[in-house]
Short mmCIF file of C-alpha atoms and ligand atoms in Angstrom, two decimals:
data_model
loop_
_atom_site.label_atom_id
_atom_site.label_comp_id
_atom_site.label_asym_id
_atom_site.label_seq_id
_atom_site.Cartn_x
_atom_site.Cartn_y
_atom_site.Cartn_z
CA MET B 1 -0.02 -0.17 0.22
CA SER B 2 1.52 3.45 -0.57
CA GLU B 3 1.95 6.15 2.06
CA THR B 4 -0.70 8.14 2.90
CA LEU B 5 -0.07 12.13 2.31
CA GLN B 6 -0.23 14.64 5.13
CA ALA B 7 -1.44 18.24 5.04
CA VAL B 8 1.25 20.83 4.37
CA ARG B 9 2.88 21.60 7.54
CA GLY B 10 1.50 24.75 9.49
CA MET B 11 -1.50 24.06 7.45
CA ASN B 12 -4.51 22.15 9.42
CA ASP B 13 -7.81 20.49 8.25
CA ILE B 14 -10.99 21.25 10.50
CA LEU B 15 -12.38 18.36 11.40
CA PRO B 16 -15.94 17.84 11.74
CA GLU B 17 -15.83 17.41 15.55
CA ASP B 18 -14.07 21.26 15.55
CA THR B 19 -16.82 22.72 13.00
CA PRO B 20 -19.25 23.58 15.58
CA ALA B 21 -17.02 25.91 17.47
CA TRP B 22 -15.81 27.30 14.26
CA GLU B 23 -19.86 28.06 12.75
CA TYR B 24 -20.77 29.33 16.41
CA PHE B 25 -17.78 31.77 16.06
CA GLU B 26 -18.35 32.90 12.30
CA GLN B 27 -22.37 32.92 13.01
CA THR B 28 -21.82 35.56 16.08
CA VAL B 29 -18.96 37.73 14.28
CA ALA B 30 -21.42 37.81 11.29
CA LYS B 31 -24.23 38.64 13.27
CA TRP B 32 -22.18 41.69 14.99
CA LEU B 33 -20.48 42.76 11.92
CA ARG B 34 -23.73 43.43 10.59
CA ALA B 35 -25.08 45.14 13.63
CA TYR B 36 -22.03 47.94 12.98
CA GLY B 37 -23.52 48.26 9.41
CA TYR B 38 -20.36 46.41 7.62
CA ARG B 39 -20.90 44.55 4.46
CA ASN B 40 -19.41 41.47 3.26
CA ILE B 41 -16.77 41.57 0.69
CA ARG B 42 -15.22 38.53 -0.85
CA THR B 43 -11.52 38.34 -2.82
CA PRO B 44 -9.47 35.83 -4.60
CA VAL B 45 -6.65 34.41 -2.34
CA LEU B 46 -4.69 34.60 -4.92
CA GLU B 47 -3.33 37.96 -6.27
CA ARG B 48 -0.44 39.55 -8.10
CA THR B 49 2.76 39.69 -5.80
CA GLU B 50 2.94 43.49 -6.67
CA LEU B 51 -0.14 44.21 -4.76
CA PHE B 52 1.34 43.13 -1.64
CA VAL B 53 4.86 44.63 -1.93
CA ARG B 54 3.39 47.98 -2.72
CA SER B 55 0.87 47.65 0.27
CA ILE B 56 2.75 46.03 3.16
CA GLY B 57 6.32 47.06 2.20
CA GLU B 58 9.00 45.62 0.64
CA VAL B 59 11.29 45.77 4.13
CA THR B 60 8.69 43.63 6.41
CA ASP B 61 8.83 40.15 7.60
CA ILE B 62 6.17 39.53 5.56
CA VAL B 63 7.28 40.61 2.05
CA GLU B 64 10.93 39.52 3.15
CA LYS B 65 10.41 35.92 4.19
CA GLU B 66 6.69 34.63 4.80
CA MET B 67 5.19 34.72 1.35
CA TYR B 68 4.10 32.23 -0.79
CA SER B 69 4.98 33.19 -4.24
CA PHE B 70 5.24 31.60 -7.35
CA VAL B 71 5.53 32.13 -10.91
CA ASP B 72 2.35 31.22 -13.08
CA ALA B 73 4.21 28.37 -15.34
CA LEU B 74 1.04 29.43 -18.13
CA ASN B 75 1.59 33.13 -18.39
CA GLY B 76 4.58 33.84 -16.22
CA GLU B 77 2.70 36.22 -13.61
CA THR B 78 4.40 36.36 -10.38
CA LEU B 79 1.49 35.49 -7.89
CA THR B 80 1.18 35.13 -4.07
CA LEU B 81 -1.28 33.74 -1.57
CA ARG B 82 -2.41 36.32 0.29
CA PRO B 83 -0.69 37.09 3.50
CA GLU B 84 -3.36 39.23 4.70
CA GLY B 85 -6.88 40.85 3.82
CA THR B 86 -6.22 44.66 4.22
CA ALA B 87 -4.19 45.00 0.38
CA ALA B 88 -6.88 42.89 -1.46
CA CYS B 89 -9.85 44.71 -0.15
CA VAL B 90 -8.26 47.93 -1.09
CA ARG B 91 -7.22 46.48 -4.40
CA ALA B 92 -11.25 45.49 -5.14
CA VAL B 93 -12.66 48.64 -3.90
CA LEU B 94 -10.14 50.79 -6.67
CA GLN B 95 -11.14 48.30 -9.40
CA HIS B 96 -14.67 48.26 -8.61
CA ASN B 97 -15.17 52.25 -8.02
CA LEU B 98 -16.69 51.21 -4.79
CA LEU B 99 -15.97 54.71 -3.17
CA TYR B 100 -17.58 56.72 -5.75
CA PRO B 101 -21.24 56.67 -4.00
CA GLY B 102 -19.22 57.60 -0.71
CA PRO B 103 -17.35 56.11 2.33
CA GLN B 104 -17.30 52.16 2.77
CA ARG B 105 -17.92 49.83 5.62
CA LEU B 106 -16.41 46.14 4.56
CA ALA B 107 -15.71 43.11 6.09
CA TYR B 108 -14.06 39.89 5.04
CA ALA B 109 -13.28 36.35 6.42
CA GLY B 110 -11.16 33.61 4.95
CA PRO B 111 -7.69 32.08 5.05
CA MET B 112 -4.29 33.97 4.74
CA PHE B 113 -1.00 32.41 4.11
CA ARG B 114 2.13 33.47 5.86
CA HIS B 115 5.16 30.83 5.87
CA GLU B 116 6.23 31.32 9.42
CA ARG B 117 7.62 28.84 11.87
CA PRO B 118 4.56 26.96 13.23
CA GLN B 119 3.83 26.86 16.68
CA LYS B 120 0.74 27.06 19.28
CA GLY B 121 -1.30 29.76 17.67
CA ARG B 122 1.16 30.38 14.70
CA TYR B 123 0.25 28.68 11.50
CA ARG B 124 0.92 28.92 7.43
CA GLN B 125 -2.53 28.99 6.96
CA PHE B 126 -4.42 30.40 9.56
CA HIS B 127 -8.19 32.67 9.28
CA GLN B 128 -8.67 36.38 9.83
CA VAL B 129 -12.08 37.67 10.52
CA GLY B 130 -11.40 41.55 9.39
CA VAL B 131 -12.88 45.02 8.80
CA GLU B 132 -12.11 47.84 6.73
CA ALA B 133 -13.97 51.52 6.95
CA LEU B 134 -12.93 53.65 3.76
CA GLY B 135 -13.54 57.13 3.37
CA PHE B 136 -13.47 57.88 6.90
CA ALA B 137 -11.04 60.50 8.13
CA GLY B 138 -11.70 61.01 12.16
CA PRO B 139 -10.83 59.11 15.21
CA ASP B 140 -14.75 58.06 15.50
CA VAL B 141 -14.00 55.51 13.31
CA ASP B 142 -10.92 54.39 14.62
CA VAL B 143 -12.99 54.14 18.24
CA GLU B 144 -16.02 52.01 16.16
CA HIS B 145 -13.58 49.39 15.25
CA ILE B 146 -12.50 49.18 19.26
CA ALA B 147 -15.95 48.99 20.37
CA MET B 148 -16.81 46.39 17.94
CA CYS B 149 -13.83 44.39 19.11
CA ALA B 150 -14.70 44.47 22.93
CA ARG B 151 -18.23 43.56 21.85
CA LEU B 152 -17.06 40.71 20.49
CA TRP B 153 -14.73 39.62 22.94
CA LYS B 154 -18.17 40.13 25.51
CA ALA B 155 -20.47 37.99 22.88
CA LEU B 156 -18.01 35.23 22.61
CA GLY B 157 -17.36 35.05 26.34
CA LEU B 158 -13.80 36.35 26.26
CA ASP B 159 -12.36 38.16 29.02
CA GLY B 160 -8.54 38.99 29.71
CA ILE B 161 -7.86 40.65 26.36
CA ARG B 162 -6.18 43.99 26.78
CA LEU B 163 -5.87 46.96 24.56
CA GLN B 164 -2.82 48.70 23.30
CA ILE B 165 -2.80 51.51 20.99
CA ASN B 166 -0.25 54.05 19.93
CA THR B 167 0.14 56.53 17.04
CA LEU B 168 2.66 56.56 14.28
CA GLY B 169 1.78 60.08 13.65
CA GLY B 170 1.65 61.95 10.04
CA PRO B 171 4.78 61.49 7.47
CA VAL B 172 6.42 64.78 8.73
CA ALA B 173 6.66 63.64 11.80
CA ARG B 174 7.82 60.02 11.29
CA ALA B 175 10.52 61.01 9.00
CA ARG B 176 11.71 63.10 11.56
CA TYR B 177 11.50 60.27 13.84
CA ARG B 178 13.22 58.14 11.40
CA GLY B 179 16.20 60.12 11.36
CA ARG B 180 16.56 60.33 15.21
CA LEU B 181 16.02 56.45 15.70
CA THR B 182 18.56 55.68 13.17
CA GLN B 183 21.22 57.90 14.93
CA TYR B 184 20.19 55.99 17.83
CA LEU B 185 20.21 52.61 16.22
CA GLU B 186 23.45 53.23 14.85
CA ALA B 187 24.96 54.17 18.13
CA HIS B 188 24.07 50.71 19.56
CA GLN B 189 24.95 49.04 16.17
CA ASP B 190 26.91 46.39 18.54
CA HIS B 191 24.09 45.12 20.08
CA LEU B 192 21.66 44.84 17.27
CA ASP B 193 21.10 41.11 15.35
CA GLU B 194 21.40 40.97 11.69
CA ASP B 195 18.20 41.39 10.65
CA ALA B 196 18.23 45.07 12.93
CA ARG B 197 21.14 45.98 11.38
CA ARG B 198 20.00 45.53 7.58
CA ARG B 199 17.14 47.16 8.08
CA LEU B 200 18.64 49.88 10.25
CA HIS B 201 18.77 52.18 6.86
CA THR B 202 15.90 50.71 5.09
CA ASN B 203 13.23 50.50 7.85
CA PRO B 204 14.58 51.50 11.32
CA LEU B 205 10.95 51.33 12.47
CA ARG B 206 10.53 47.79 12.34
CA VAL B 207 13.76 47.39 14.38
CA LEU B 208 11.18 48.08 17.33
CA ASP B 209 9.20 45.30 16.38
CA THR B 210 11.80 42.39 16.54
CA LYS B 211 10.74 39.23 17.78
CA ASN B 212 13.94 38.84 19.04
CA SER B 213 14.07 39.19 23.12
CA HIS B 214 18.09 40.23 23.34
CA LEU B 215 17.08 43.44 21.88
CA ALA B 216 14.64 44.22 24.42
CA ALA B 217 16.89 46.36 26.22
CA VAL B 218 17.86 48.47 22.76
CA VAL B 219 14.15 48.95 21.90
CA ALA B 220 13.39 50.39 24.99
CA GLY B 221 15.83 52.92 25.21
CA ALA B 222 15.21 53.72 21.77
CA PRO B 223 13.64 57.83 21.06
CA ARG B 224 9.72 57.48 21.39
CA LEU B 225 7.36 58.79 17.81
CA LEU B 226 4.86 59.80 20.58
CA ASP B 227 7.11 62.86 22.00
CA ASP B 228 7.61 64.13 18.76
CA LEU B 229 4.28 64.15 17.03
CA GLU B 230 2.62 66.60 14.76
CA PRO B 231 -0.13 68.88 16.71
CA GLU B 232 -2.84 67.32 14.36
CA SER B 233 -1.71 63.46 15.08
CA LEU B 234 -1.68 64.37 18.87
CA ALA B 235 -5.24 65.89 18.42
CA HIS B 236 -6.63 62.92 16.85
CA PHE B 237 -4.51 60.72 19.28
CA GLU B 238 -5.98 62.52 22.15
CA GLN B 239 -9.38 62.73 20.90
CA LEU B 240 -9.00 58.96 20.45
CA GLN B 241 -8.29 58.03 23.95
CA GLU B 242 -11.22 60.51 25.02
CA MET B 243 -13.77 58.36 23.04
CA ILE B 244 -12.40 55.05 24.15
CA ARG B 245 -12.68 56.29 27.80
CA ALA B 246 -16.06 57.87 27.26
CA LEU B 247 -17.26 53.98 26.15
CA GLY B 248 -15.77 52.74 29.41
CA LEU B 249 -13.05 50.55 28.16
CA GLU B 250 -9.76 50.13 29.28
CA PHE B 251 -6.40 50.89 27.27
CA GLU B 252 -3.14 51.20 27.77
CA VAL B 253 -0.68 53.20 25.62
CA ASN B 254 2.45 51.35 24.03
CA PRO B 255 4.92 54.01 22.18
CA ARG B 256 6.65 50.77 20.83
CA LEU B 257 3.88 49.60 19.30
CA VAL B 258 4.68 50.07 15.19
CA ARG B 259 2.80 46.98 13.76
CA GLY B 260 4.49 44.53 11.31
CA LEU B 261 3.02 46.14 7.79
CA ASP B 262 4.35 49.37 6.56
CA TYR B 263 0.78 50.88 5.56
CA TYR B 264 -0.13 52.33 9.09
CA ASN B 265 0.01 55.74 9.69
CA LEU B 266 -1.84 57.67 13.06
CA THR B 267 -3.96 55.16 15.33
CA VAL B 268 -2.54 51.64 15.53
CA PHE B 269 -3.95 49.09 18.25
CA GLU B 270 -3.55 45.61 19.31
CA TRP B 271 -5.69 43.15 21.42
CA ILE B 272 -3.30 40.91 23.24
CA THR B 273 -3.43 38.09 25.81
CA ASP B 274 -1.33 36.62 28.38
CA ARG B 275 -3.07 32.97 27.73
CA LEU B 276 -1.74 32.16 24.30
CA GLY B 277 2.38 31.75 25.08
CA ALA B 278 4.50 33.81 22.52
CA GLN B 279 1.47 34.45 20.16
CA SER B 280 0.08 36.92 22.24
CA ALA B 281 -2.07 38.99 19.34
CA VAL B 282 -5.59 38.25 18.78
CA CYS B 283 -6.54 40.98 16.71
CA ALA B 284 -4.65 44.35 15.43
CA GLY B 285 -5.34 47.01 13.13
CA GLY B 286 -5.26 50.48 12.64
CA ARG B 287 -5.24 53.98 10.39
CA TYR B 288 -3.69 53.41 6.58
CA ASP B 289 -4.84 56.88 5.01
CA GLY B 290 -1.86 56.52 2.64
CA LEU B 291 -2.71 53.20 0.99
CA VAL B 292 -5.42 53.83 -1.72
CA ALA B 293 -3.14 56.61 -2.99
CA GLN B 294 -0.44 53.95 -2.91
CA LEU B 295 -2.59 51.81 -4.72
CA GLY B 296 -3.23 53.97 -7.54
CA GLY B 297 -6.58 55.51 -6.22
CA LYS B 298 -7.79 58.97 -5.34
CA PRO B 299 -6.11 59.42 -1.97
CA GLN B 300 -8.98 58.36 0.70
CA PRO B 301 -8.38 57.61 4.46
CA ALA B 302 -8.91 54.36 5.82
CA CYS B 303 -8.58 52.40 8.82
CA GLY B 304 -9.40 48.67 10.01
CA PHE B 305 -8.22 45.57 11.75
CA ALA B 306 -8.10 41.78 11.52
CA MET B 307 -8.60 39.12 14.26
CA GLY B 308 -6.90 35.83 14.03
CA VAL B 309 -9.71 32.85 14.14
CA GLU B 310 -7.70 30.45 15.42
CA ARG B 311 -6.16 32.08 18.20
CA LEU B 312 -9.68 33.07 19.42
CA LEU B 313 -11.12 30.06 19.06
CA ALA B 314 -8.11 28.65 21.40
CA LEU B 315 -9.04 31.32 23.98
CA MET B 316 -12.92 30.12 23.91
CA GLN B 317 -11.73 26.53 24.37
CA ASP B 318 -9.56 27.49 27.25
CA ALA B 319 -12.28 29.56 28.95
CA GLY B 320 -14.29 26.30 28.59
CA GLN B 321 -16.91 27.02 26.12
CA VAL B 322 -17.96 24.09 24.37
CA ALA B 323 -20.35 24.24 21.29
CA ALA B 324 -22.45 21.54 21.41
CA PRO B 325 -21.88 18.80 18.45
CA TRP B 326 -23.77 18.73 15.59
CA ARG B 327 -26.46 16.06 15.14
CA PRO B 328 -29.04 15.32 13.02
CA GLU B 329 -32.54 15.05 14.27
CA ILE B 330 -33.69 12.07 12.13
CA TYR B 331 -32.02 8.66 11.23
CA LEU B 332 -34.33 6.92 8.83
CA ALA B 333 -33.84 2.81 8.86
CA HIS B 334 -35.23 0.99 6.14
CA SER B 335 -35.51 -2.52 4.87
CA GLY B 336 -37.02 -4.24 2.03
CA GLU B 337 -37.23 -3.39 -1.59
CA GLY B 338 -40.78 -2.12 -1.28
CA ALA B 339 -39.90 0.01 1.12
CA GLN B 340 -37.25 2.01 -0.27
CA ALA B 341 -39.56 4.27 -2.37
CA HIS B 342 -41.52 5.18 0.64
CA ALA B 343 -38.20 6.05 2.43
CA LEU B 344 -37.03 8.20 -0.25
CA ARG B 345 -40.12 10.20 0.07
CA VAL B 346 -40.62 9.89 3.80
CA VAL B 347 -36.82 11.78 4.07
CA GLU B 348 -37.29 14.30 1.42
CA GLN B 349 -40.77 14.98 3.23
CA MET B 350 -38.88 15.55 6.66
CA ARG B 351 -36.26 18.13 5.03
CA ASP B 352 -39.09 19.94 3.53
CA GLN B 353 -40.13 20.62 7.22
CA GLY B 354 -36.87 22.31 8.05
CA LEU B 355 -35.86 19.06 9.76
CA SER B 356 -32.37 17.45 9.12
CA ALA B 357 -32.77 14.04 8.51
CA VAL B 358 -30.09 11.29 7.64
CA LEU B 359 -30.95 8.48 5.35
CA HIS B 360 -29.38 4.99 5.90
CA CYS B 361 -27.53 4.02 3.16
CA GLY B 362 -26.30 0.44 2.55
CA GLY B 363 -28.58 -1.71 3.50
CA GLY B 364 -28.27 -4.28 6.24
CA SER B 365 -30.56 -5.57 8.90
CA PHE B 366 -32.96 -3.24 11.23
CA LYS B 367 -30.88 -3.97 14.20
CA SER B 368 -27.58 -3.12 12.73
CA GLN B 369 -29.36 0.37 11.18
CA MET B 370 -30.81 0.98 14.71
CA LYS B 371 -26.88 0.79 16.12
CA LYS B 372 -25.91 3.32 13.61
CA ALA B 373 -28.96 5.70 14.32
CA ASP B 374 -27.88 5.41 18.09
CA ALA B 375 -24.16 6.35 17.35
CA SER B 376 -25.22 9.09 14.91
CA GLY B 377 -26.38 10.99 17.79
CA ALA B 378 -29.79 11.51 16.05
CA LEU B 379 -32.72 12.26 18.55
CA PHE B 380 -35.63 10.07 16.64
CA ALA B 381 -35.52 7.29 14.16
CA LEU B 382 -38.07 6.81 11.66
CA ILE B 383 -38.49 2.90 10.62
CA VAL B 384 -39.79 2.51 7.03
CA GLY B 385 -40.37 -1.72 6.49
CA GLU B 386 -42.40 -3.33 4.17
CA GLU B 387 -45.53 -2.99 6.54
CA GLU B 388 -45.20 0.50 6.73
CA ALA B 389 -44.68 1.19 3.06
CA ARG B 390 -48.06 -0.41 2.46
CA ALA B 391 -49.93 1.63 4.95
CA GLY B 392 -48.23 4.59 4.11
CA LYS B 393 -46.95 5.15 7.62
CA VAL B 394 -43.71 5.74 9.42
CA SER B 395 -42.57 4.39 12.58
CA LEU B 396 -41.45 7.00 15.11
CA LYS B 397 -38.88 5.60 17.73
CA PRO B 398 -37.28 8.58 20.25
CA LEU B 399 -33.87 7.55 20.65
CA ARG B 400 -32.86 9.60 23.35
CA GLU B 401 -35.55 10.30 26.22
CA GLY B 402 -37.44 7.19 26.43
CA GLY B 403 -40.64 6.38 24.62
CA GLU B 404 -43.16 3.73 22.80
CA GLN B 405 -42.79 3.46 19.37
CA VAL B 406 -45.49 4.63 17.39
CA SER B 407 -46.94 4.31 13.78
CA LEU B 408 -47.83 7.49 11.84
CA ASP B 409 -48.06 9.23 8.78
CA ALA B 410 -45.19 11.19 8.32
CA GLY B 411 -46.51 14.33 8.50
CA GLU B 412 -47.70 13.69 11.88
CA ALA B 413 -44.56 12.24 12.48
CA ALA B 414 -42.64 16.01 11.37
CA ARG B 415 -45.17 17.75 13.50
CA ARG B 416 -44.07 15.61 16.66
CA ILE B 417 -40.32 16.03 15.69
CA LEU B 418 -40.43 19.59 15.34
CA ALA B 419 -42.79 19.68 18.89
CA ALA B 420 -39.83 18.31 20.84
CA ARG B 421 -37.15 20.99 19.00
CA PRO B 422 -36.05 23.07 22.53
CA ALA B 423 -38.39 26.67 22.28
CA ASP B 424 -35.12 28.59 21.18
CA ALA B 425 -34.93 26.46 17.95
CA ARG B 426 -38.19 26.12 17.09
P1 HAM A 1 -1.71 41.40 11.61
O1 HAM A 1 -1.46 41.74 12.61
O2 HAM A 1 -0.80 40.59 10.68
O3 HAM A 1 -2.60 42.33 10.52
O4 HAM A 1 -2.76 40.30 11.52
C1 HAM A 1 -4.06 40.01 12.48
C2 HAM A 1 -4.22 39.23 13.32
O5 HAM A 1 -4.16 38.18 12.32
C3 HAM A 1 -3.12 38.78 14.05
O6 HAM A 1 -3.28 39.97 15.44
C4 HAM A 1 -3.31 37.33 14.71
O7 HAM A 1 -4.15 37.15 15.38
C5 HAM A 1 -3.64 36.69 13.52
N1 HAM A 1 -2.52 36.09 12.82
C6 HAM A 1 -1.46 36.78 11.85
N2 HAM A 1 -0.40 36.01 11.46
C7 HAM A 1 -0.94 34.57 12.30
C8 HAM A 1 -0.18 33.40 12.21
N3 HAM A 1 0.78 33.05 11.22
N4 HAM A 1 -1.20 32.02 12.75
C9 HAM A 1 -2.23 32.43 13.34
N5 HAM A 1 -2.90 33.62 13.68
C10 HAM A 1 -2.28 34.76 12.54
C11 HAM A 1 -2.80 42.27 9.34
O8 HAM A 1 -3.08 41.00 8.96
C12 HAM A 1 -3.65 43.40 9.07
N6 HAM A 1 -4.34 43.22 7.44
C13 HAM A 1 -5.05 44.04 10.33
C14 HAM A 1 -5.26 45.25 9.75
C15 HAM A 1 -6.89 45.28 8.75
N7 HAM A 1 -4.89 46.44 9.40
C16 HAM A 1 -5.78 47.50 8.68
N8 HAM A 1 -7.15 46.59 8.41
#
């Protein structure tokens, strides 16, 4: 026998026993995204590599070492599996002129791909739910995003997720800061690692974002952008903080929070937890007012965030939240040639009534079929033999709470099964 194939490292199958938790998460999030007026957008998982280089930035971990890029052998185009959702969302908005009628609130969900070293909470294929608000300049939208996240943590029963915010200022202050930071880092070259030394002159802000703990002291002593902001940026940041306070939410200003993608300016934020080891960020985002123009559009302010679904699900699991496993309401057992057609009609009739019904396939004795019915977790068995087929009836047997087997017509059986549903599922 040949060897069984395994999934690609860092890319996970999500098995049926896990999907109820995913579905619960997706439904809860979708409900709240709608409550805030965000409309769903879906873009391809594959884009031209150039899109990510131009948006995320050439000197970033993602673009330098984490992208799944390849040349399409059929036409020579260089393509990349999307490592994040913002760039594609902005690309689609520009391509379809979605900003023509006015600002847009958009949301997306789906797999993203980064060639990182896999560990708990860090995968090569992972899932994000993200939102992007395009065409809004004020900190009121920044705070809307923060409020949405806080609302979601509550709706998902999660606590202990802390909010950190920072501002990256505008282009003038950042250019000034870049100079000061480069000078400082040059003075500490001996303490930098290879990555940091390389970035020193290409993208010094990235050095602050290092994952190397040996650089912690150098980073801690670095000058702060926050101390030299333009007045408008400072005002934006102060208003944002006032509004977060007005919502009664706690937060911490972290002047070292620079984010791993280059498109940000002004507000940046991360939601972090101590419960997931090294992978502490469950959600992150901020303002990217320059990106629309950078990708060829008329300048438009914008901001957004994305959360890591696997990380949030892990937190929900740690908090003891277990989604009820899915089980059918009906398992239909049938035997005898004359019974087959009747069984097929009955099971469709059940589905017409909105019931979930599994039809036994593959034959076998009633005894073995009833064992399967039990193992399926179904609440009821419907039994169709020659006798039921002749009489145009079905036998209904409760499988979980006891009770007699009764012979009924299919419509009455459906009514009884529906009546047995918990009130909130009717
Ligand atoms: P990001 O910080 O790169 O931002 O990713 C957002 C979230 O995705 C992270 O906080 C984390 O929870 C999750 N995540 C990232 N990488 C992995 C991984 N390898 N395995 C598991 N989870 C991961 C962005 O992607 C921006 N596009 C967010 C944004 C939207 N900014 C503005 N709009």
